[in-house]
Amino acid sequence: MDGSESFTVDHMPDPIASPEGQLDPYPWYQKMRDTAPVRYDETRECWDMFQYDDIQTVLTDFDTFSSEHDISLGNESEDSALDLGETMINRDPPEHERLRGIVDEYFQPGYLRQFEENFEELAHTQLDQILADGTEFDFASEFAAPIPAIVIGEILGIPREKREILTGVRQDGDNTQRELKEYITGLVQERKETPTDDILSEVIHATPDGKEMTAEEIYNFCALLLLAGSHTTVTLLTNAIWMFTEHDFISDVRVGAIDLDTAIEEVLRYQPSVHTVVRTATEDVALHGNTIQEGDRIVAWVGSANRDPRQFDDPETFDPERKPNPHMTFGRGIHVCLGAPLARLEARTVLRVFFDRISDVDVTTDERTPITTPTLWGLQTLPISVRT
Ligand code: HEM
Protein backbone atom coordinates (compact mmCIF):
# COMPACT_ATOMS: atom_id res chain seq x y z
CA MET A 1 0.00 0.00 0.00
CA ASP A 2 1.30 3.46 -0.85
CA GLY A 3 0.28 5.37 2.27
CA SER A 4 -1.97 7.79 0.39
CA GLU A 5 -5.14 5.93 1.34
CA SER A 6 -7.04 7.76 4.00
CA PHE A 7 -7.41 6.28 7.46
CA THR A 8 -11.12 5.56 7.89
CA VAL A 9 -11.34 3.08 10.74
CA ASP A 10 -13.09 5.81 12.66
CA HIS A 11 -16.33 4.12 13.68
CA MET A 12 -17.12 2.05 16.68
CA PRO A 13 -18.33 -1.47 15.94
CA ASP A 14 -22.13 -1.55 16.36
CA PRO A 15 -22.23 -3.71 19.52
CA ILE A 16 -20.23 -1.13 21.51
CA ALA A 17 -21.31 2.07 19.75
CA SER A 18 -23.62 3.17 22.59
CA PRO A 19 -22.35 5.08 25.65
CA GLU A 20 -22.95 1.92 27.72
CA GLY A 21 -20.88 -0.08 25.24
CA GLN A 22 -18.04 2.40 25.38
CA LEU A 23 -18.06 2.44 29.16
CA ASP A 24 -18.02 -1.35 29.31
CA PRO A 25 -16.95 -3.06 26.07
CA TYR A 26 -15.50 -5.97 28.04
CA PRO A 27 -18.44 -8.44 27.81
CA TRP A 28 -18.35 -7.96 24.01
CA TYR A 29 -14.56 -8.49 23.94
CA GLN A 30 -15.00 -11.72 25.88
CA LYS A 31 -17.68 -12.96 23.48
CA MET A 32 -15.52 -12.10 20.46
CA ARG A 33 -12.36 -13.72 21.90
CA ASP A 34 -14.34 -16.92 22.43
CA THR A 35 -16.49 -17.00 19.31
CA ALA A 36 -14.90 -14.85 16.58
CA PRO A 37 -11.31 -14.01 17.54
CA VAL A 38 -10.62 -12.78 14.01
CA ARG A 39 -13.57 -11.45 12.02
CA TYR A 40 -14.31 -9.10 9.13
CA ASP A 41 -16.67 -6.17 9.77
CA GLU A 42 -18.45 -5.27 6.52
CA THR A 43 -19.61 -1.92 7.87
CA ARG A 44 -16.21 -0.64 8.92
CA GLU A 45 -14.42 -2.59 6.16
CA CYS A 46 -11.73 -3.96 8.40
CA TRP A 47 -10.70 -7.06 10.32
CA ASP A 48 -11.00 -7.08 14.10
CA MET A 49 -8.67 -9.13 16.26
CA PHE A 50 -9.30 -9.90 19.92
CA GLN A 51 -6.88 -12.52 21.32
CA TYR A 52 -3.61 -11.61 23.02
CA ASP A 53 -1.33 -13.92 21.00
CA ASP A 54 -2.72 -12.85 17.62
CA ILE A 55 -2.32 -9.19 18.52
CA GLN A 56 1.21 -9.81 19.70
CA THR A 57 1.95 -11.34 16.28
CA VAL A 58 0.37 -8.47 14.37
CA LEU A 59 2.26 -5.83 16.33
CA THR A 60 5.65 -7.51 16.16
CA ASP A 61 5.61 -8.73 12.53
CA PHE A 62 6.06 -5.34 10.87
CA ASP A 63 6.91 -6.90 7.48
CA THR A 64 3.49 -8.51 7.19
CA PHE A 65 1.50 -5.87 9.08
CA SER A 66 2.37 -2.37 7.95
CA SER A 67 1.88 0.89 9.87
CA GLU A 68 1.81 3.02 6.72
CA HIS A 69 -1.40 5.01 6.54
CA ASP A 70 -2.47 8.62 6.75
CA ILE A 71 -3.43 9.36 10.28
CA SER A 72 -4.99 12.07 12.32
CA LEU A 73 -5.33 11.40 16.01
CA GLY A 74 -8.46 12.89 17.47
CA ASN A 75 -11.98 12.58 16.21
CA GLU A 76 -12.08 12.83 12.44
CA SER A 77 -15.65 14.08 12.56
CA GLU A 78 -14.41 17.20 14.40
CA ASP A 79 -12.52 19.65 12.26
CA SER A 80 -10.13 20.02 15.17
CA ALA A 81 -8.23 16.82 14.42
CA LEU A 82 -4.61 17.47 13.50
CA ASP A 83 -3.16 15.82 10.44
CA LEU A 84 0.11 14.27 11.34
CA GLY A 85 1.70 13.94 7.93
CA GLU A 86 4.70 11.64 7.99
CA THR A 87 5.86 10.63 11.44
CA MET A 88 7.40 7.55 13.00
CA ILE A 89 3.98 6.15 14.01
CA ASN A 90 2.81 5.75 10.41
CA ARG A 91 6.07 4.68 8.78
CA ASP A 92 7.66 1.26 8.36
CA PRO A 93 11.40 0.52 8.50
CA PRO A 94 13.81 1.84 7.42
CA GLU A 95 12.14 5.28 7.61
CA HIS A 96 10.65 4.45 11.02
CA GLU A 97 14.10 3.67 12.40
CA ARG A 98 15.51 6.95 11.13
CA LEU A 99 12.73 9.04 12.69
CA ARG A 100 12.59 7.17 15.99
CA GLY A 101 16.37 6.84 16.27
CA ILE A 102 16.74 10.61 16.47
CA VAL A 103 14.67 10.91 19.63
CA ASP A 104 14.68 7.48 21.29
CA GLU A 105 17.38 8.28 23.85
CA TYR A 106 15.51 11.37 25.11
CA PHE A 107 12.50 9.30 26.08
CA GLN A 108 14.37 6.78 28.22
CA PRO A 109 13.61 6.78 31.97
CA GLY A 110 17.17 7.86 32.84
CA TYR A 111 17.03 10.99 30.71
CA LEU A 112 13.50 11.88 31.81
CA ARG A 113 14.32 11.72 35.54
CA GLN A 114 15.64 15.30 35.39
CA PHE A 115 12.07 16.51 34.78
CA GLU A 116 10.61 14.88 37.89
CA GLU A 117 10.87 18.03 40.01
CA ASN A 118 9.23 20.13 37.28
CA PHE A 119 6.32 17.68 37.15
CA GLU A 120 5.95 17.78 40.94
CA GLU A 121 5.93 21.53 40.96
CA LEU A 122 3.41 21.60 38.13
CA ALA A 123 1.08 19.28 40.06
CA HIS A 124 1.41 21.46 43.19
CA THR A 125 0.60 24.60 41.19
CA GLN A 126 -2.48 22.95 39.71
CA LEU A 127 -3.67 21.86 43.15
CA ASP A 128 -2.96 25.27 44.72
CA GLN A 129 -5.14 26.93 42.11
CA ILE A 130 -7.96 24.43 42.41
CA LEU A 131 -8.02 24.17 46.19
CA ALA A 132 -8.08 27.96 46.50
CA ASP A 133 -11.56 27.71 44.96
CA GLY A 134 -12.85 24.80 47.03
CA THR A 135 -12.68 21.07 47.47
CA GLU A 136 -15.16 20.01 44.78
CA PHE A 137 -13.87 19.94 41.22
CA ASP A 138 -13.70 17.92 38.04
CA PHE A 139 -10.54 15.84 38.26
CA ALA A 140 -10.36 15.40 34.46
CA SER A 141 -10.81 18.93 33.13
CA GLU A 142 -9.71 21.04 36.07
CA PHE A 143 -6.80 19.07 37.47
CA ALA A 144 -5.46 16.58 34.91
CA ALA A 145 -6.20 18.18 31.53
CA PRO A 146 -3.46 20.82 31.26
CA ILE A 147 -0.63 18.76 32.79
CA PRO A 148 0.52 16.39 30.00
CA ALA A 149 0.60 19.07 27.27
CA ILE A 150 2.62 21.39 29.52
CA VAL A 151 4.96 18.50 30.35
CA ILE A 152 5.56 17.87 26.64
CA GLY A 153 6.12 21.60 26.18
CA GLU A 154 8.68 21.55 28.97
CA ILE A 155 10.52 18.64 27.39
CA LEU A 156 10.58 20.40 24.05
CA GLY A 157 11.68 23.65 25.67
CA ILE A 158 8.41 25.55 25.11
CA PRO A 159 7.85 28.03 27.94
CA ARG A 160 4.80 27.67 30.21
CA GLU A 161 3.45 31.08 29.20
CA LYS A 162 2.74 29.49 25.82
CA ARG A 163 0.66 26.77 27.40
CA GLU A 164 -2.56 27.82 25.66
CA ILE A 165 -0.97 26.92 22.32
CA LEU A 166 -0.23 23.47 23.69
CA THR A 167 -3.40 22.78 25.64
CA GLY A 168 -5.76 24.24 23.05
CA VAL A 169 -4.80 21.76 20.35
CA ARG A 170 -8.27 20.23 20.06
CA GLN A 171 -10.35 23.19 21.16
CA ASP A 172 -10.64 25.50 18.20
CA GLY A 173 -9.36 23.42 15.37
CA ASP A 174 -7.67 25.02 12.42
CA ASN A 175 -6.68 28.22 14.19
CA THR A 176 -4.86 26.33 16.87
CA GLN A 177 -3.18 24.09 14.34
CA ARG A 178 -1.97 27.13 12.41
CA GLU A 179 -0.84 28.91 15.58
CA LEU A 180 1.01 25.83 16.78
CA LYS A 181 2.72 25.44 13.43
CA GLU A 182 3.76 29.09 13.30
CA TYR A 183 4.99 29.00 16.85
CA ILE A 184 7.01 25.81 16.44
CA THR A 185 8.47 26.95 13.12
CA GLY A 186 9.63 30.17 14.82
CA LEU A 187 11.04 28.25 17.76
CA VAL A 188 12.92 25.89 15.45
CA GLN A 189 14.50 28.89 13.74
CA GLU A 190 15.50 30.34 17.13
CA ARG A 191 17.03 27.06 18.29
CA LYS A 192 18.91 26.73 15.00
CA GLU A 193 20.60 30.05 15.66
CA THR A 194 21.00 29.62 19.42
CA PRO A 195 20.91 25.99 20.54
CA THR A 196 19.82 25.30 24.13
CA ASP A 197 19.88 22.01 25.99
CA ASP A 198 16.34 20.85 25.24
CA ILE A 199 15.16 17.98 23.06
CA LEU A 200 14.06 20.31 20.29
CA SER A 201 17.62 21.63 19.87
CA GLU A 202 18.93 18.07 19.84
CA VAL A 203 16.39 17.01 17.24
CA ILE A 204 17.15 19.99 15.02
CA HIS A 205 20.87 19.32 15.03
CA ALA A 206 20.79 15.52 14.88
CA THR A 207 22.13 14.07 11.63
CA PRO A 208 21.43 10.35 11.45
CA ASP A 209 22.54 9.14 8.02
CA GLY A 210 24.21 12.53 7.62
CA LYS A 211 20.79 14.15 7.10
CA GLU A 212 19.04 16.66 9.38
CA MET A 213 15.29 16.37 9.94
CA THR A 214 13.37 18.69 7.64
CA ALA A 215 11.31 21.58 9.10
CA GLU A 216 8.16 19.65 8.19
CA GLU A 217 9.40 16.53 9.96
CA ILE A 218 10.27 18.54 13.08
CA TYR A 219 6.82 20.10 13.21
CA ASN A 220 5.17 16.72 12.61
CA PHE A 221 7.25 15.24 15.41
CA CYS A 222 6.12 17.95 17.88
CA ALA A 223 2.48 17.55 16.80
CA LEU A 224 2.79 13.77 17.19
CA LEU A 225 4.06 14.14 20.76
CA LEU A 226 1.22 16.49 21.64
CA LEU A 227 -1.44 14.35 20.03
CA ALA A 228 -0.17 10.97 21.14
CA GLY A 229 0.89 12.12 24.59
CA SER A 230 -1.66 14.64 25.90
CA HIS A 231 -5.17 13.22 26.05
CA THR A 232 -3.92 9.66 26.54
CA THR A 233 -2.12 10.72 29.71
CA VAL A 234 -4.97 12.95 30.98
CA THR A 235 -7.13 9.86 30.64
CA LEU A 236 -4.61 7.65 32.42
CA LEU A 237 -4.60 10.03 35.40
CA THR A 238 -8.41 10.21 35.42
CA ASN A 239 -8.81 6.45 34.99
CA ALA A 240 -6.47 5.93 37.96
CA ILE A 241 -8.68 7.99 40.29
CA TRP A 242 -11.79 6.37 38.78
CA MET A 243 -10.46 2.85 39.38
CA PHE A 244 -8.98 3.55 42.84
CA THR A 245 -12.28 5.07 44.05
CA GLU A 246 -14.51 2.49 42.39
CA HIS A 247 -12.53 -0.43 43.81
CA ASP A 248 -11.87 1.26 47.13
CA PHE A 249 -8.08 1.42 47.02
CA ILE A 250 -7.55 5.15 47.58
CA SER A 251 -6.35 4.79 51.14
CA ASP A 252 -4.06 1.78 50.45
CA VAL A 253 -2.42 3.58 47.54
CA ARG A 254 -2.22 6.86 49.47
CA VAL A 255 -0.37 5.41 52.46
CA GLY A 256 1.86 3.18 50.31
CA ALA A 257 0.33 -0.15 51.42
CA ILE A 258 -0.05 -0.75 47.70
CA ASP A 259 2.82 0.24 45.43
CA LEU A 260 1.75 3.13 43.20
CA ASP A 261 3.78 2.01 40.15
CA THR A 262 2.24 -1.47 40.27
CA ALA A 263 -1.24 -0.01 40.70
CA ILE A 264 -0.72 2.31 37.69
CA GLU A 265 0.19 -0.72 35.53
CA GLU A 266 -3.10 -2.34 36.54
CA VAL A 267 -5.01 0.83 35.62
CA LEU A 268 -3.28 0.68 32.23
CA ARG A 269 -4.29 -2.97 31.78
CA TYR A 270 -7.80 -2.89 33.18
CA GLN A 271 -8.99 0.51 31.97
CA PRO A 272 -6.67 1.55 29.12
CA SER A 273 -6.95 4.94 27.45
CA VAL A 274 -6.17 3.31 24.09
CA HIS A 275 -8.08 0.18 23.00
CA THR A 276 -7.04 -0.23 19.38
CA VAL A 277 -3.97 -0.24 17.16
CA VAL A 278 -4.32 -0.37 13.38
CA ARG A 279 -2.25 -2.16 10.74
CA THR A 280 -2.53 -3.09 7.03
CA ALA A 281 -1.67 -6.56 5.69
CA THR A 282 1.15 -6.50 3.12
CA GLU A 283 0.39 -10.05 1.95
CA ASP A 284 -2.37 -12.67 2.33
CA VAL A 285 -2.39 -14.18 5.83
CA ALA A 286 -4.36 -17.20 7.06
CA LEU A 287 -5.56 -16.96 10.65
CA HIS A 288 -8.23 -18.91 12.59
CA GLY A 289 -9.66 -20.22 9.32
CA ASN A 290 -9.88 -16.78 7.68
CA THR A 291 -7.74 -15.26 4.97
CA ILE A 292 -6.79 -11.67 5.53
CA GLN A 293 -5.92 -10.30 2.11
CA GLU A 294 -3.10 -8.04 1.10
CA GLY A 295 -4.20 -4.42 1.60
CA ASP A 296 -6.86 -5.25 4.23
CA ARG A 297 -6.90 -3.17 7.36
CA ILE A 298 -6.75 -4.77 10.78
CA VAL A 299 -7.89 -3.33 14.08
CA ALA A 300 -6.01 -5.04 16.92
CA TRP A 301 -8.05 -4.65 20.12
CA VAL A 302 -5.39 -4.24 22.81
CA GLY A 303 -8.24 -3.48 25.24
CA SER A 304 -9.41 -7.05 24.68
CA ALA A 305 -5.89 -8.55 24.79
CA ASN A 306 -5.55 -7.01 28.26
CA ARG A 307 -8.51 -9.09 29.49
CA ASP A 308 -7.58 -12.34 27.73
CA PRO A 309 -7.68 -15.22 30.27
CA ARG A 310 -5.23 -17.09 28.02
CA GLN A 311 -2.67 -14.52 29.25
CA PHE A 312 -3.90 -13.13 32.60
CA ASP A 313 -5.23 -14.95 35.66
CA ASP A 314 -8.59 -13.64 36.73
CA PRO A 315 -8.48 -10.87 34.10
CA GLU A 316 -11.83 -9.29 35.00
CA THR A 317 -10.59 -8.46 38.51
CA PHE A 318 -8.91 -5.13 39.14
CA ASP A 319 -5.87 -6.18 41.15
CA PRO A 320 -3.57 -3.25 41.90
CA GLU A 321 -0.84 -5.64 43.06
CA ARG A 322 -0.84 -7.73 39.85
CA LYS A 323 2.66 -8.78 38.85
CA PRO A 324 3.86 -9.45 36.22
CA ASN A 325 1.49 -7.36 34.13
CA PRO A 326 2.40 -7.63 30.44
CA HIS A 327 -0.54 -5.50 29.23
CA MET A 328 -0.56 -4.20 25.67
CA THR A 329 -1.76 -0.68 26.33
CA PHE A 330 1.49 0.80 25.01
CA GLY A 331 1.58 -1.54 22.02
CA ARG A 332 4.48 -3.90 21.24
CA GLY A 333 7.41 -4.25 18.88
CA ILE A 334 9.16 -1.46 17.02
CA HIS A 335 6.28 1.02 17.46
CA VAL A 336 5.90 0.41 21.19
CA CYS A 337 4.91 3.74 22.72
CA LEU A 338 7.85 6.13 22.70
CA GLY A 339 6.22 8.08 25.52
CA ALA A 340 5.52 5.12 27.84
CA PRO A 341 8.34 5.99 30.28
CA LEU A 342 7.15 9.62 30.27
CA ALA A 343 3.50 8.67 30.86
CA ARG A 344 4.56 6.39 33.73
CA LEU A 345 6.83 9.00 35.34
CA GLU A 346 4.18 11.66 34.97
CA ALA A 347 1.40 9.50 36.42
CA ARG A 348 3.56 8.42 39.37
CA THR A 349 4.80 11.95 40.15
CA VAL A 350 1.49 13.74 39.72
CA LEU A 351 -0.56 11.14 41.64
CA ARG A 352 2.03 11.07 44.43
CA VAL A 353 1.69 14.85 44.88
CA PHE A 354 -2.11 14.51 44.73
CA PHE A 355 -2.15 11.83 47.44
CA ASP A 356 0.36 13.71 49.61
CA ARG A 357 -2.03 16.63 49.80
CA ILE A 358 -5.40 14.92 49.62
CA SER A 359 -6.49 12.60 52.39
CA ASP A 360 -9.70 11.28 50.83
CA VAL A 361 -11.58 11.37 47.54
CA ASP A 362 -15.26 10.80 46.77
CA VAL A 363 -16.76 10.77 43.31
CA THR A 364 -19.79 13.05 43.56
CA THR A 365 -21.97 11.62 40.80
CA ASP A 366 -23.14 8.20 39.66
CA GLU A 367 -23.17 9.37 36.06
CA ARG A 368 -20.28 8.18 33.89
CA THR A 369 -19.98 9.84 30.48
CA PRO A 370 -17.52 8.11 28.14
CA ILE A 371 -15.19 9.87 25.74
CA THR A 372 -16.56 9.17 22.27
CA THR A 373 -13.60 8.77 19.99
CA PRO A 374 -12.47 5.39 18.71
CA THR A 375 -8.87 6.18 19.59
CA LEU A 376 -9.30 7.47 23.12
CA TRP A 377 -11.16 5.66 25.91
CA GLY A 378 -12.15 6.85 29.36
CA LEU A 379 -14.40 9.35 31.09
CA GLN A 380 -15.09 12.88 29.92
CA THR A 381 -15.42 14.12 33.48
CA LEU A 382 -14.83 12.81 36.99
CA PRO A 383 -16.39 15.22 39.50
CA ILE A 384 -14.88 14.65 42.92
CA SER A 385 -14.95 16.03 46.41
CA VAL A 386 -11.69 15.84 48.37
CA ARG A 387 -10.49 16.24 51.96
CA THR A 388 -7.11 17.86 52.43
C1 HEM B 1 -1.25 6.51 28.84
C2 HEM B 1 -0.65 7.17 27.89
C3 HEM B 1 -0.33 6.58 26.54
C4 HEM B 1 -0.85 5.50 25.89
C5 HEM B 1 -1.94 4.55 26.37
C6 HEM B 1 -0.15 5.38 24.61
C7 HEM B 1 -0.36 4.37 23.68
C8 HEM B 1 0.41 4.17 22.56
C9 HEM B 1 0.32 3.03 21.67
C10 HEM B 1 -0.67 1.87 21.81
C11 HEM B 1 1.27 3.18 20.69
C12 HEM B 1 1.57 2.19 19.56
C13 HEM B 1 0.90 2.60 18.27
C14 HEM B 1 1.16 1.63 17.15
O1 HEM B 1 1.78 0.57 17.35
O2 HEM B 1 0.70 1.92 16.05
C15 HEM B 1 1.94 4.42 20.95
C16 HEM B 1 2.94 4.95 20.16
C17 HEM B 1 3.49 6.19 20.37
N1 HEM B 1 3.30 7.02 21.45
FE1 HEM B 1 2.11 6.66 23.03
N2 HEM B 1 0.76 6.40 24.52
C18 HEM B 1 0.70 7.16 25.67
C19 HEM B 1 1.46 8.25 26.00
C20 HEM B 1 2.39 8.83 25.17
C21 HEM B 1 3.19 9.99 25.50
C22 HEM B 1 3.19 10.72 26.84
C23 HEM B 1 3.92 10.28 24.38
C24 HEM B 1 4.95 11.36 24.14
C25 HEM B 1 5.04 12.46 24.72
C26 HEM B 1 3.61 9.28 23.38
C27 HEM B 1 4.18 9.23 22.13
C28 HEM B 1 4.06 8.15 21.26
C29 HEM B 1 4.78 8.06 20.01
C30 HEM B 1 5.74 9.09 19.43
C31 HEM B 1 4.42 6.82 19.44
C32 HEM B 1 4.91 6.24 18.12
C33 HEM B 1 6.09 5.34 18.35
C34 HEM B 1 6.58 4.67 17.09
O3 HEM B 1 5.87 4.64 16.09
O4 HEM B 1 7.72 4.17 17.11
N3 HEM B 1 2.68 8.42 23.89
N4 HEM B 1 1.43 5.00 22.10
Coordinates of C-alpha atoms and ligand atoms in Angstrom, one line a residue, residues 59 67 88-89 96 100 107 152 224-225 228-229 232-233 236 268 273-274 277-279 328-331 334-340 342-343 346, ligand 1:
L59 CA 2.3 -5.8 16.3
S67 CA 1.9 0.9 9.9
M88 CA 7.4 7.5 13.0
I89 CA 4.0 6.2 14.0
H96 CA 10.7 4.5 11.0
R100 CA 12.6 7.2 16.0
F107 CA 12.5 9.3 26.1
I152 CA 5.6 17.9 26.6
L224 CA 2.8 13.8 17.2
L225 CA 4.1 14.1 20.8
A228 CA -0.2 11.0 21.1
G229 CA 0.9 12.1 24.6
T232 CA -3.9 9.7 26.5
T233 CA -2.1 10.7 29.7
L236 CA -4.6 7.7 32.4
L268 CA -3.3 0.7 32.2
S273 CA -6.9 4.9 27.4
V274 CA -6.2 3.3 24.1
V277 CA -4.0 -0.2 17.2
V278 CA -4.3 -0.4 13.4
R279 CA -2.2 -2.2 10.7
M328 CA -0.6 -4.2 25.7
T329 CA -1.8 -0.7 26.3
F330 CA 1.5 0.8 25.0
G331 CA 1.6 -1.5 22.0
I334 CA 9.2 -1.5 17.0
H335 CA 6.3 1.0 17.5
V336 CA 5.9 0.4 21.2
C337 CA 4.9 3.7 22.7
L338 CA 7.9 6.1 22.7
G339 CA 6.2 8.1 25.5
A340 CA 5.5 5.1 27.8
L342 CA 7.1 9.6 30.3
A343 CA 3.5 8.7 30.9
E346 CA 4.2 11.7 35.0
Ligands
HEM1 C1 -1.2 6.5 28.8 C2 -0.7 7.2 27.9 C3 -0.3 6.6 26.5 C4 -0.9 5.5 25.9 C5 -1.9 4.5 26.4 C6 -0.1 5.4 24.6 C7 -0.4 4.4 23.7 C8 0.4 4.2 22.6 C9 0.3 3.0 21.7 C10 -0.7 1.9 21.8 C11 1.3 3.2 20.7 C12 1.6 2.2 19.6 C13 0.9 2.6 18.3 C14 1.2 1.6 17.1 O1 1.8 0.6 17.4 O2 0.7 1.9 16.0 C15 1.9 4.4 20.9 C16 2.9 4.9 20.2 C17 3.5 6.2 20.4 N1 3.3 7.0 21.5 FE1 2.1 6.7 23.0 N2 0.8 6.4 24.5 C18 0.7 7.2 25.7 C19 1.5 8.2 26.0 C20 2.4 8.8 25.2 C21 3.2 10.0 25.5 C22 3.2 10.7 26.8 C23 3.9 10.3 24.4 C24 4.9 11.4 24.1 C25 5.0 12.5 24.7 C26 3.6 9.3 23.4 C27 4.2 9.2 22.1 C28 4.1 8.1 21.3 C29 4.8 8.1 20.0 C30 5.7 9.1 19.4 C31 4.4 6.8 19.4 C32 4.9 6.2 18.1 C33 6.1 5.3 18.4 C34 6.6 4.7 17.1 O3 5.9 4.6 16.1 O4 7.7 4.2 17.1 N3 2.7 8.4 23.9 N4 1.4 5.0 22.1

